[in-house]
Each structure stands twice: as C-alpha cells, then as structure tokens.
Amino acid sequence: MRISKDEYYLNIALAVAQRGTCLRRNYGAVIVKNDMIVGTGYSGSVRGHPNCCDVGTCKRQELGIPSGERYELCCSVHSEANAIMSAGRERCIGAEIFIAGIEMETGLICDTTKPCDMCKRLIDNAGIISTIVLTTNGSKVIDCIG
C-alpha cells in the first residue's frame, strides 16, 4: 500500500531527527513547498560548539527542569529554526513544515510533538502556512498562527 504524502514527509522528518544531538528528545523538521523539500533541520548545538550527546550531559536535565521549560539554558537550536535557516524565508512563504520527534530514553516517537512558542513565531514569520506533526496515532495539523 502506498503511503500518503504526509506520511512520506513525516518519515523523512523522523530520519532527520536521528541526526539530533539532544540527550532528552530529538526533533527533525522538513519544509516542503510545491511538493519539493526546500529545507531540513534537526535539534542540535550551535555549529562549532560541543554537542550534549558528545559530552554526555544536559544542563536542563542536571537541574531537573521539566520538558518545555527554561529553553534559554539549552545550548541547542530547535529543528524548526534550523530548517527555516536552511531554506531561507523566500522558499518558506506558502510552504508546509513537517515535524517528528524521538524520545531518547525509549527510542519511541514523541507523542506530544508540537513547536514551542518561539518556534511557532518563527514558523509564522517565515510565511509557513501549515504545520504537520507526527504522533503515535499518525499525523495531525497544529495551528501555529498566533
């Protein structure tokens, strides 16, 4: 059976997530415009800086900070931001972004995948019109326009 376009791009986002460097969760993002991939990104440290997976420590984890809080302590750039930088705004206008995440402790798909508030603003400002995320029950569209 042939998979849908959403499944196709979400599977690619899941493969991109496997390049992530976070010890907690890794995300992959794929920006698609006119049925062409125009940018990809994964969660990872700033270029040239140590990766958490390489040094074996996560500051937020060490401090017991819950998921979704105190991102300013994290050295990582989110997958959505990296994908938008990869594509450039001109290629993002009118595009869709597909996002998938992996729980590093279990290796399972993140069932709560959704852009953080900062990434929602980046997605909206880049001109991306639709956000599709992978969940354990398939895909769902997230409203990022605020």
Short mmCIF file of N, CA, C and O in Angstrom, two decimals:
data_model
loop_
_atom_site.label_atom_id
_atom_site.label_comp_id
_atom_site.label_asym_id
_atom_site.label_seq_id
_atom_site.Cartn_x
_atom_site.Cartn_y
_atom_site.Cartn_z
N MET A 1 0.83 -1.18 0.00
CA MET A 1 0.00 0.00 0.00
C MET A 1 0.88 1.25 0.00
O MET A 1 1.85 1.34 0.74
N ARG A 2 0.55 2.19 -0.82
CA ARG A 2 1.32 3.42 -0.95
C ARG A 2 1.00 4.37 0.21
O ARG A 2 -0.16 4.59 0.53
N ILE A 3 2.04 4.95 0.82
CA ILE A 3 1.82 5.87 1.93
C ILE A 3 1.42 7.25 1.39
O ILE A 3 1.73 7.60 0.24
N SER A 4 0.78 8.04 2.24
CA SER A 4 0.36 9.38 1.86
C SER A 4 1.57 10.32 1.81
O SER A 4 2.64 10.00 2.34
N LYS A 5 1.37 11.48 1.22
CA LYS A 5 2.44 12.48 1.18
C LYS A 5 2.82 12.92 2.59
O LYS A 5 4.00 13.09 2.89
N ASP A 6 1.81 13.11 3.46
CA ASP A 6 2.12 13.48 4.84
C ASP A 6 3.00 12.44 5.51
O ASP A 6 3.99 12.76 6.16
N GLU A 7 2.66 11.16 5.34
CA GLU A 7 3.47 10.08 5.93
C GLU A 7 4.88 10.09 5.35
O GLU A 7 5.86 9.89 6.07
N TYR A 8 4.98 10.32 4.06
CA TYR A 8 6.28 10.37 3.38
C TYR A 8 7.18 11.44 4.00
O TYR A 8 8.30 11.18 4.40
N TYR A 9 6.65 12.66 4.10
CA TYR A 9 7.46 13.75 4.64
C TYR A 9 7.71 13.61 6.13
O TYR A 9 8.78 13.97 6.63
N LEU A 10 6.75 13.05 6.87
CA LEU A 10 6.97 12.81 8.29
C LEU A 10 8.02 11.73 8.52
O LEU A 10 8.80 11.81 9.46
N ASN A 11 8.05 10.73 7.67
CA ASN A 11 9.11 9.71 7.75
C ASN A 11 10.48 10.32 7.50
O ASN A 11 11.47 9.95 8.14
N ILE A 12 10.55 11.27 6.57
CA ILE A 12 11.81 11.96 6.32
C ILE A 12 12.19 12.79 7.54
O ILE A 12 13.35 12.80 7.98
N ALA A 13 11.21 13.49 8.14
CA ALA A 13 11.47 14.28 9.35
C ALA A 13 11.97 13.38 10.48
O ALA A 13 12.88 13.77 11.23
N LEU A 14 11.43 12.18 10.58
CA LEU A 14 11.88 11.24 11.59
C LEU A 14 13.33 10.80 11.34
O LEU A 14 14.13 10.70 12.28
N ALA A 15 13.69 10.60 10.10
CA ALA A 15 15.08 10.27 9.75
C ALA A 15 16.00 11.45 10.07
O ALA A 15 17.10 11.25 10.60
N VAL A 16 15.56 12.67 9.78
CA VAL A 16 16.35 13.86 10.08
C VAL A 16 16.56 13.98 11.59
O VAL A 16 17.65 14.33 12.05
N ALA A 17 15.53 13.66 12.37
CA ALA A 17 15.62 13.73 13.84
C ALA A 17 16.75 12.86 14.37
O ALA A 17 17.34 13.16 15.41
N GLN A 18 17.07 11.79 13.68
CA GLN A 18 18.12 10.88 14.14
C GLN A 18 19.50 11.50 14.09
O GLN A 18 20.46 10.93 14.62
N ARG A 19 19.64 12.69 13.46
CA ARG A 19 20.90 13.43 13.48
C ARG A 19 21.00 14.34 14.69
O ARG A 19 22.04 14.92 14.97
N GLY A 20 19.90 14.48 15.44
CA GLY A 20 19.87 15.38 16.60
C GLY A 20 20.90 15.01 17.65
O GLY A 20 21.36 13.87 17.73
N THR A 21 21.25 15.98 18.48
CA THR A 21 22.32 15.79 19.46
C THR A 21 21.85 15.91 20.91
O THR A 21 22.66 15.88 21.82
N CYS A 22 20.55 16.06 21.12
CA CYS A 22 19.99 16.22 22.46
C CYS A 22 19.94 14.88 23.19
O CYS A 22 19.73 13.84 22.57
N LEU A 23 20.11 14.91 24.50
CA LEU A 23 20.03 13.69 25.30
C LEU A 23 18.60 13.37 25.72
O LEU A 23 18.33 12.25 26.13
N ARG A 24 17.70 14.34 25.62
CA ARG A 24 16.31 14.14 26.04
C ARG A 24 15.41 13.74 24.87
O ARG A 24 14.80 12.70 24.86
N ARG A 25 15.30 14.66 23.92
CA ARG A 25 14.44 14.45 22.75
C ARG A 25 15.12 15.03 21.53
O ARG A 25 15.72 16.09 21.61
N ASN A 26 14.97 14.34 20.42
CA ASN A 26 15.49 14.87 19.16
C ASN A 26 14.35 15.04 18.18
O ASN A 26 13.49 14.17 18.07
N TYR A 27 14.38 16.17 17.50
CA TYR A 27 13.34 16.50 16.53
C TYR A 27 13.95 16.73 15.17
O TYR A 27 15.08 17.21 15.06
N GLY A 28 13.17 16.41 14.16
CA GLY A 28 13.55 16.70 12.78
C GLY A 28 12.43 17.50 12.14
O GLY A 28 11.25 17.27 12.44
N ALA A 29 12.79 18.42 11.29
CA ALA A 29 11.81 19.25 10.58
C ALA A 29 12.14 19.26 9.10
O ALA A 29 13.32 19.34 8.71
N VAL A 30 11.11 19.18 8.29
CA VAL A 30 11.25 19.21 6.83
C VAL A 30 10.27 20.25 6.30
O VAL A 30 9.07 20.18 6.59
N ILE A 31 10.80 21.21 5.55
CA ILE A 31 9.96 22.23 4.94
C ILE A 31 9.73 21.86 3.48
O ILE A 31 10.69 21.58 2.75
N VAL A 32 8.45 21.84 3.09
CA VAL A 32 8.06 21.40 1.75
C VAL A 32 7.24 22.50 1.09
O VAL A 32 6.28 23.02 1.68
N LYS A 33 7.64 22.84 -0.14
CA LYS A 33 6.89 23.82 -0.92
C LYS A 33 6.71 23.27 -2.33
O LYS A 33 7.67 22.81 -2.95
N ASN A 34 5.48 23.30 -2.80
CA ASN A 34 5.17 22.77 -4.13
C ASN A 34 5.69 21.35 -4.31
O ASN A 34 6.26 21.00 -5.34
N ASP A 35 5.52 20.55 -3.28
CA ASP A 35 5.91 19.14 -3.28
C ASP A 35 7.42 18.92 -3.46
O ASP A 35 7.86 17.89 -3.95
N MET A 36 8.20 19.91 -3.03
CA MET A 36 9.66 19.79 -3.05
C MET A 36 10.21 20.16 -1.68
O MET A 36 9.77 21.14 -1.07
N ILE A 37 11.17 19.39 -1.19
CA ILE A 37 11.82 19.72 0.08
C ILE A 37 12.74 20.90 -0.15
O ILE A 37 13.62 20.86 -1.02
N VAL A 38 12.51 21.98 0.61
CA VAL A 38 13.33 23.18 0.45
C VAL A 38 14.24 23.42 1.65
O VAL A 38 15.12 24.28 1.59
N GLY A 39 14.04 22.67 2.74
CA GLY A 39 14.91 22.83 3.89
C GLY A 39 14.66 21.73 4.91
O GLY A 39 13.55 21.21 5.01
N THR A 40 15.71 21.38 5.64
CA THR A 40 15.60 20.42 6.73
C THR A 40 16.39 20.94 7.92
O THR A 40 17.30 21.76 7.77
N GLY A 41 16.05 20.45 9.09
CA GLY A 41 16.79 20.82 10.29
C GLY A 41 16.54 19.84 11.40
O GLY A 41 15.50 19.19 11.45
N TYR A 42 17.51 19.71 12.28
CA TYR A 42 17.35 18.87 13.46
C TYR A 42 17.81 19.64 14.68
O TYR A 42 18.51 20.65 14.58
N SER A 43 17.39 19.18 15.86
CA SER A 43 17.79 19.84 17.09
C SER A 43 19.25 19.51 17.37
O SER A 43 19.65 18.35 17.34
N GLY A 44 20.02 20.56 17.60
CA GLY A 44 21.44 20.35 17.85
C GLY A 44 22.14 21.60 18.31
O GLY A 44 21.63 22.71 18.15
N SER A 45 23.31 21.42 18.88
CA SER A 45 24.10 22.53 19.37
C SER A 45 24.50 23.47 18.25
O SER A 45 24.52 23.09 17.07
N VAL A 46 24.80 24.68 18.63
CA VAL A 46 25.27 25.68 17.68
C VAL A 46 26.53 25.16 17.00
O VAL A 46 27.38 24.53 17.65
N ARG A 47 26.65 25.42 15.71
CA ARG A 47 27.83 24.95 14.96
C ARG A 47 29.13 25.32 15.68
O ARG A 47 29.30 26.44 16.13
N GLY A 48 30.02 24.34 15.77
CA GLY A 48 31.32 24.57 16.38
C GLY A 48 31.33 24.43 17.89
O GLY A 48 32.38 24.50 18.51
N HIS A 49 30.17 24.24 18.50
CA HIS A 49 30.09 24.07 19.95
C HIS A 49 29.89 22.59 20.29
O HIS A 49 29.39 21.83 19.48
N PRO A 50 30.26 22.20 21.50
CA PRO A 50 30.11 20.78 21.88
C PRO A 50 28.64 20.35 21.88
O PRO A 50 27.75 21.12 22.25
N ASN A 51 28.40 19.14 21.45
CA ASN A 51 27.05 18.55 21.48
C ASN A 51 26.84 17.85 22.80
O ASN A 51 27.75 17.19 23.32
N CYS A 52 25.62 17.94 23.33
CA CYS A 52 25.29 17.26 24.59
C CYS A 52 25.56 15.76 24.49
O CYS A 52 26.07 15.16 25.44
N CYS A 53 25.21 15.16 23.35
CA CYS A 53 25.41 13.71 23.21
C CYS A 53 26.89 13.35 23.22
O CYS A 53 27.24 12.22 23.58
N ASP A 54 27.76 14.28 22.84
CA ASP A 54 29.20 14.01 22.83
C ASP A 54 29.83 14.20 24.21
O ASP A 54 30.73 13.46 24.59
N VAL A 55 29.34 15.21 24.95
CA VAL A 55 29.91 15.46 26.28
C VAL A 55 29.18 14.66 27.36
O VAL A 55 29.67 14.56 28.49
N GLY A 56 28.01 14.11 27.02
CA GLY A 56 27.29 13.23 27.94
C GLY A 56 26.51 13.93 29.03
O GLY A 56 26.16 13.30 30.04
N THR A 57 26.23 15.21 28.84
CA THR A 57 25.49 15.92 29.88
C THR A 57 24.54 16.96 29.27
O THR A 57 24.82 17.50 28.20
N CYS A 58 23.45 17.18 29.98
CA CYS A 58 22.44 18.17 29.58
C CYS A 58 22.18 19.05 30.79
O CYS A 58 21.78 18.56 31.85
N LYS A 59 22.42 20.34 30.65
CA LYS A 59 22.27 21.26 31.77
C LYS A 59 20.84 21.25 32.32
O LYS A 59 20.63 21.22 33.53
N ARG A 60 19.85 21.26 31.45
CA ARG A 60 18.46 21.27 31.90
C ARG A 60 18.11 19.98 32.64
O ARG A 60 17.39 20.00 33.62
N GLN A 61 18.65 18.87 32.15
CA GLN A 61 18.41 17.59 32.81
C GLN A 61 19.08 17.56 34.18
O GLN A 61 18.49 17.11 35.16
N GLU A 62 20.31 18.05 34.24
CA GLU A 62 21.05 18.10 35.52
C GLU A 62 20.30 18.91 36.56
O GLU A 62 20.30 18.57 37.75
N LEU A 63 19.65 19.99 36.12
CA LEU A 63 18.92 20.87 37.04
C LEU A 63 17.49 20.40 37.30
O LEU A 63 16.76 21.04 38.07
N GLY A 64 17.09 19.30 36.69
CA GLY A 64 15.75 18.76 36.90
C GLY A 64 14.64 19.62 36.31
O GLY A 64 13.52 19.62 36.81
N ILE A 65 14.95 20.33 35.24
CA ILE A 65 13.97 21.21 34.61
C ILE A 65 13.04 20.39 33.73
O ILE A 65 13.50 19.63 32.88
N PRO A 66 11.74 20.52 33.93
CA PRO A 66 10.77 19.75 33.13
C PRO A 66 10.82 20.11 31.65
O PRO A 66 11.23 21.21 31.28
N SER A 67 10.36 19.19 30.85
CA SER A 67 10.27 19.40 29.41
C SER A 67 9.44 20.64 29.12
O SER A 67 8.43 20.89 29.77
N GLY A 68 9.89 21.43 28.14
CA GLY A 68 9.14 22.60 27.72
C GLY A 68 9.42 23.86 28.51
O GLY A 68 8.82 24.90 28.26
N GLU A 69 10.34 23.80 29.47
CA GLU A 69 10.63 24.97 30.29
C GLU A 69 12.11 25.35 30.21
O GLU A 69 12.96 24.51 29.96
N ARG A 70 12.37 26.62 30.40
CA ARG A 70 13.72 27.19 30.54
C ARG A 70 14.65 26.87 29.37
O ARG A 70 15.81 26.50 29.55
N TYR A 71 14.15 27.02 28.16
CA TYR A 71 14.95 26.75 26.97
C TYR A 71 16.20 27.63 26.88
O TYR A 71 17.15 27.27 26.20
N GLU A 72 16.18 28.75 27.56
CA GLU A 72 17.36 29.63 27.50
C GLU A 72 18.60 28.97 28.09
O GLU A 72 19.74 29.39 27.80
N LEU A 73 18.43 27.93 28.89
CA LEU A 73 19.57 27.21 29.45
C LEU A 73 20.12 26.15 28.50
O LEU A 73 21.18 25.58 28.75
N CYS A 74 19.40 25.88 27.43
CA CYS A 74 19.78 24.83 26.48
C CYS A 74 20.73 25.39 25.42
O CYS A 74 20.53 26.51 24.93
N CYS A 75 21.72 24.62 25.06
CA CYS A 75 22.68 25.06 24.03
C CYS A 75 22.23 24.68 22.62
O CYS A 75 22.92 24.95 21.64
N SER A 76 21.06 24.07 22.52
CA SER A 76 20.58 23.55 21.24
C SER A 76 19.74 24.58 20.47
O SER A 76 19.07 25.42 21.05
N VAL A 77 19.80 24.47 19.15
CA VAL A 77 18.91 25.22 18.26
C VAL A 77 17.84 24.23 17.83
O VAL A 77 18.14 23.09 17.45
N HIS A 78 16.58 24.65 17.89
CA HIS A 78 15.48 23.73 17.56
C HIS A 78 15.45 23.40 16.07
O HIS A 78 15.88 24.17 15.23
N SER A 79 14.88 22.24 15.79
CA SER A 79 14.83 21.75 14.41
C SER A 79 14.08 22.70 13.49
O SER A 79 14.50 22.91 12.35
N GLU A 80 13.00 23.30 13.97
CA GLU A 80 12.22 24.22 13.14
C GLU A 80 13.07 25.42 12.74
O GLU A 80 13.07 25.84 11.57
N ALA A 81 13.82 25.98 13.70
CA ALA A 81 14.68 27.14 13.41
C ALA A 81 15.78 26.76 12.43
O ALA A 81 16.06 27.50 11.48
N ASN A 82 16.38 25.60 12.63
CA ASN A 82 17.43 25.15 11.71
C ASN A 82 16.89 24.93 10.30
O ASN A 82 17.54 25.26 9.31
N ALA A 83 15.68 24.37 10.19
CA ALA A 83 15.08 24.15 8.87
C ALA A 83 14.76 25.47 8.18
O ALA A 83 15.00 25.62 6.98
N ILE A 84 14.23 26.43 8.94
CA ILE A 84 13.91 27.74 8.37
C ILE A 84 15.19 28.44 7.90
O ILE A 84 15.23 29.01 6.80
N MET A 85 16.25 28.35 8.70
CA MET A 85 17.53 28.95 8.28
C MET A 85 18.07 28.25 7.04
O MET A 85 18.63 28.90 6.16
N SER A 86 17.90 26.95 6.96
CA SER A 86 18.36 26.19 5.81
C SER A 86 17.63 26.60 4.53
O SER A 86 18.24 26.74 3.47
N ALA A 87 16.32 26.80 4.66
CA ALA A 87 15.51 27.11 3.48
C ALA A 87 15.59 28.58 3.09
O ALA A 87 15.58 28.91 1.91
N GLY A 88 15.63 29.46 4.06
CA GLY A 88 15.52 30.89 3.79
C GLY A 88 14.06 31.29 3.67
O GLY A 88 13.22 30.51 3.23
N ARG A 89 13.73 32.51 4.06
CA ARG A 89 12.33 32.93 4.11
C ARG A 89 11.64 32.86 2.75
O ARG A 89 10.49 32.44 2.65
N GLU A 90 12.32 33.23 1.70
CA GLU A 90 11.69 33.26 0.37
C GLU A 90 11.12 31.88 0.00
O GLU A 90 10.03 31.79 -0.56
N ARG A 91 11.85 30.84 0.33
CA ARG A 91 11.38 29.49 0.00
C ARG A 91 10.37 28.95 1.01
O ARG A 91 9.71 27.96 0.76
N CYS A 92 10.25 29.62 2.17
CA CYS A 92 9.29 29.19 3.20
C CYS A 92 7.89 29.74 2.95
O CYS A 92 6.90 29.13 3.38
N ILE A 93 7.79 30.87 2.28
CA ILE A 93 6.49 31.50 2.09
C ILE A 93 5.55 30.55 1.34
O ILE A 93 5.85 30.10 0.24
N GLY A 94 4.43 30.21 1.99
CA GLY A 94 3.45 29.31 1.41
C GLY A 94 3.77 27.83 1.57
O GLY A 94 3.06 26.98 1.04
N ALA A 95 4.82 27.51 2.32
CA ALA A 95 5.26 26.12 2.49
C ALA A 95 4.57 25.46 3.68
O ALA A 95 3.83 26.09 4.44
N GLU A 96 4.83 24.16 3.82
CA GLU A 96 4.40 23.38 4.98
C GLU A 96 5.64 22.91 5.71
O GLU A 96 6.69 22.71 5.09
N ILE A 97 5.52 22.72 7.02
CA ILE A 97 6.62 22.15 7.79
C ILE A 97 6.14 20.87 8.47
O ILE A 97 5.05 20.84 9.03
N PHE A 98 6.93 19.83 8.34
CA PHE A 98 6.63 18.52 8.91
C PHE A 98 7.63 18.28 10.04
O PHE A 98 8.85 18.44 9.84
N ILE A 99 7.13 17.87 11.22
CA ILE A 99 7.98 17.74 12.40
C ILE A 99 7.76 16.38 13.05
O ILE A 99 6.61 15.95 13.23
N ALA A 100 8.86 15.71 13.40
CA ALA A 100 8.79 14.43 14.11
C ALA A 100 9.83 14.43 15.22
O ALA A 100 10.89 15.04 15.10
N GLY A 101 9.49 13.76 16.32
CA GLY A 101 10.40 13.71 17.46
C GLY A 101 10.60 12.31 17.98
O GLY A 101 9.75 11.43 17.83
N ILE A 102 11.76 12.11 18.63
CA ILE A 102 12.13 10.82 19.21
C ILE A 102 12.50 11.04 20.68
O ILE A 102 13.32 11.90 20.99
N GLU A 103 11.90 10.25 21.56
CA GLU A 103 12.28 10.22 22.98
C GLU A 103 13.58 9.43 23.08
O GLU A 103 13.62 8.26 22.71
N MET A 104 14.63 10.06 23.55
CA MET A 104 15.93 9.39 23.54
C MET A 104 16.02 8.25 24.55
O MET A 104 16.71 7.27 24.31
N GLU A 105 15.33 8.35 25.67
CA GLU A 105 15.39 7.29 26.68
C GLU A 105 14.76 5.99 26.18
O GLU A 105 15.25 4.91 26.45
N THR A 106 13.67 6.11 25.41
CA THR A 106 12.94 4.93 24.96
C THR A 106 13.12 4.62 23.48
O THR A 106 12.85 3.51 23.05
N GLY A 107 13.51 5.63 22.70
CA GLY A 107 13.61 5.46 21.26
C GLY A 107 12.26 5.53 20.55
O GLY A 107 12.18 5.29 19.35
N LEU A 108 11.21 5.87 21.29
CA LEU A 108 9.87 5.94 20.73
C LEU A 108 9.56 7.32 20.17
O LEU A 108 10.18 8.31 20.56
N ILE A 109 8.56 7.38 19.30
CA ILE A 109 8.09 8.65 18.75
C ILE A 109 7.51 9.49 19.88
O ILE A 109 6.76 8.98 20.72
N CYS A 110 7.83 10.78 19.89
CA CYS A 110 7.26 11.71 20.87
C CYS A 110 5.79 11.92 20.53
O CYS A 110 5.47 12.36 19.43
N ASP A 111 4.94 11.61 21.47
CA ASP A 111 3.50 11.77 21.21
C ASP A 111 3.02 13.19 21.47
O ASP A 111 1.90 13.53 21.14
N THR A 112 3.85 14.01 22.07
CA THR A 112 3.46 15.38 22.38
C THR A 112 4.17 16.39 21.49
O THR A 112 4.32 17.55 21.86
N THR A 113 4.60 15.96 20.33
CA THR A 113 5.34 16.85 19.43
C THR A 113 4.49 18.05 19.04
O THR A 113 3.37 17.91 18.57
N LYS A 114 5.04 19.22 19.29
CA LYS A 114 4.46 20.48 18.82
C LYS A 114 5.53 21.54 18.97
O LYS A 114 6.40 21.45 19.84
N PRO A 115 5.50 22.56 18.13
CA PRO A 115 6.51 23.62 18.24
C PRO A 115 6.35 24.39 19.55
O PRO A 115 5.22 24.61 20.02
N CYS A 116 7.47 24.80 20.13
CA CYS A 116 7.43 25.67 21.30
C CYS A 116 6.93 27.04 20.86
O CYS A 116 6.81 27.32 19.65
N ASP A 117 6.65 27.92 21.81
CA ASP A 117 6.11 29.24 21.47
C ASP A 117 7.05 30.04 20.57
O ASP A 117 6.62 30.72 19.65
N MET A 118 8.36 29.96 20.83
CA MET A 118 9.32 30.70 20.00
C MET A 118 9.31 30.15 18.57
O MET A 118 9.29 30.91 17.61
N CYS A 119 9.30 28.84 18.42
CA CYS A 119 9.29 28.24 17.08
C CYS A 119 7.98 28.53 16.35
O CYS A 119 7.98 28.71 15.13
N LYS A 120 6.87 28.59 17.08
CA LYS A 120 5.60 28.97 16.46
C LYS A 120 5.72 30.35 15.81
O LYS A 120 5.25 30.56 14.69
N ARG A 121 6.35 31.27 16.52
CA ARG A 121 6.53 32.63 15.96
C ARG A 121 7.46 32.60 14.75
O ARG A 121 7.22 33.28 13.76
N LEU A 122 8.52 31.80 14.82
CA LEU A 122 9.43 31.68 13.68
C LEU A 122 8.71 31.10 12.46
O LEU A 122 8.88 31.58 11.34
N ILE A 123 7.91 30.06 12.69
CA ILE A 123 7.15 29.42 11.60
C ILE A 123 6.21 30.42 10.96
O ILE A 123 6.14 30.56 9.74
N ASP A 124 5.48 31.15 11.79
CA ASP A 124 4.53 32.14 11.30
C ASP A 124 5.26 33.26 10.54
O ASP A 124 4.86 33.64 9.44
N ASN A 125 6.33 33.75 11.11
CA ASN A 125 7.06 34.86 10.49
C ASN A 125 7.75 34.45 9.20
O ASN A 125 7.94 35.27 8.30
N ALA A 126 8.09 33.18 9.07
CA ALA A 126 8.72 32.69 7.85
C ALA A 126 7.72 32.55 6.70
O ALA A 126 8.11 32.35 5.55
N GLY A 127 6.42 32.62 7.02
CA GLY A 127 5.40 32.50 5.98
C GLY A 127 4.93 31.08 5.74
O GLY A 127 4.24 30.80 4.77
N ILE A 128 5.30 30.17 6.64
CA ILE A 128 4.86 28.77 6.52
C ILE A 128 3.38 28.71 6.89
O ILE A 128 2.97 29.26 7.91
N ILE A 129 2.60 28.04 6.05
CA ILE A 129 1.15 28.08 6.21
C ILE A 129 0.56 26.88 6.93
O ILE A 129 -0.58 26.92 7.36
N SER A 130 1.33 25.80 7.09
CA SER A 130 0.79 24.61 7.72
C SER A 130 1.89 23.87 8.46
O SER A 130 3.01 23.74 7.96
N THR A 131 1.56 23.37 9.66
CA THR A 131 2.49 22.59 10.46
C THR A 131 1.86 21.22 10.71
O THR A 131 0.77 21.12 11.26
N ILE A 132 2.56 20.18 10.30
CA ILE A 132 2.08 18.81 10.46
C ILE A 132 3.08 18.07 11.33
O ILE A 132 4.28 18.08 11.06
N VAL A 133 2.58 17.44 12.40
CA VAL A 133 3.46 16.73 13.32
C VAL A 133 3.13 15.25 13.34
O VAL A 133 1.99 14.85 13.09
N LEU A 134 4.14 14.45 13.64
CA LEU A 134 3.97 13.01 13.76
C LEU A 134 3.61 12.68 15.21
O LEU A 134 4.25 13.16 16.14
N THR A 135 2.57 11.86 15.39
CA THR A 135 2.21 11.35 16.70
C THR A 135 2.15 9.83 16.59
O THR A 135 2.22 9.28 15.49
N THR A 136 1.97 9.18 17.71
CA THR A 136 1.87 7.72 17.68
C THR A 136 0.60 7.26 16.98
O THR A 136 0.50 6.12 16.57
N ASN A 137 -0.35 8.16 16.81
CA ASN A 137 -1.60 7.84 16.11
C ASN A 137 -1.63 8.39 14.69
O ASN A 137 -2.70 8.54 14.11
N GLY A 138 -0.49 8.71 14.12
CA GLY A 138 -0.43 9.26 12.78
C GLY A 138 -0.05 10.72 12.81
O GLY A 138 0.69 11.16 13.67
N SER A 139 -0.57 11.49 11.85
CA SER A 139 -0.20 12.89 11.77
C SER A 139 -1.36 13.77 12.22
O SER A 139 -2.51 13.38 12.21
N LYS A 140 -1.00 15.00 12.64
CA LYS A 140 -2.03 15.98 12.93
C LYS A 140 -1.50 17.36 12.61
O LYS A 140 -0.28 17.61 12.67
N VAL A 141 -2.40 18.25 12.25
CA VAL A 141 -2.05 19.63 11.90
C VAL A 141 -2.11 20.46 13.18
O VAL A 141 -3.06 20.35 13.96
N ILE A 142 -1.09 21.28 13.38
CA ILE A 142 -1.01 22.17 14.55
C ILE A 142 -1.18 23.60 14.06
O ILE A 142 -0.56 24.00 13.06
N ASP A 143 -1.95 24.38 14.76
CA ASP A 143 -2.11 25.80 14.43
C ASP A 143 -0.98 26.58 15.08
O ASP A 143 -0.87 26.61 16.30
N CYS A 144 -0.13 27.20 14.28
CA CYS A 144 0.99 27.98 14.82
C CYS A 144 0.75 29.47 14.72
O CYS A 144 1.55 30.26 15.20
N ILE A 145 -0.31 29.88 14.08
CA ILE A 145 -0.54 31.30 13.89
C ILE A 145 -1.08 31.88 15.20
O ILE A 145 -2.05 31.40 15.74
N GLY A 146 -0.38 32.90 15.68
CA GLY A 146 -0.73 33.44 16.98
C GLY A 146 -1.16 34.80 16.97
O GLY A 146 -1.26 35.76 16.64
#
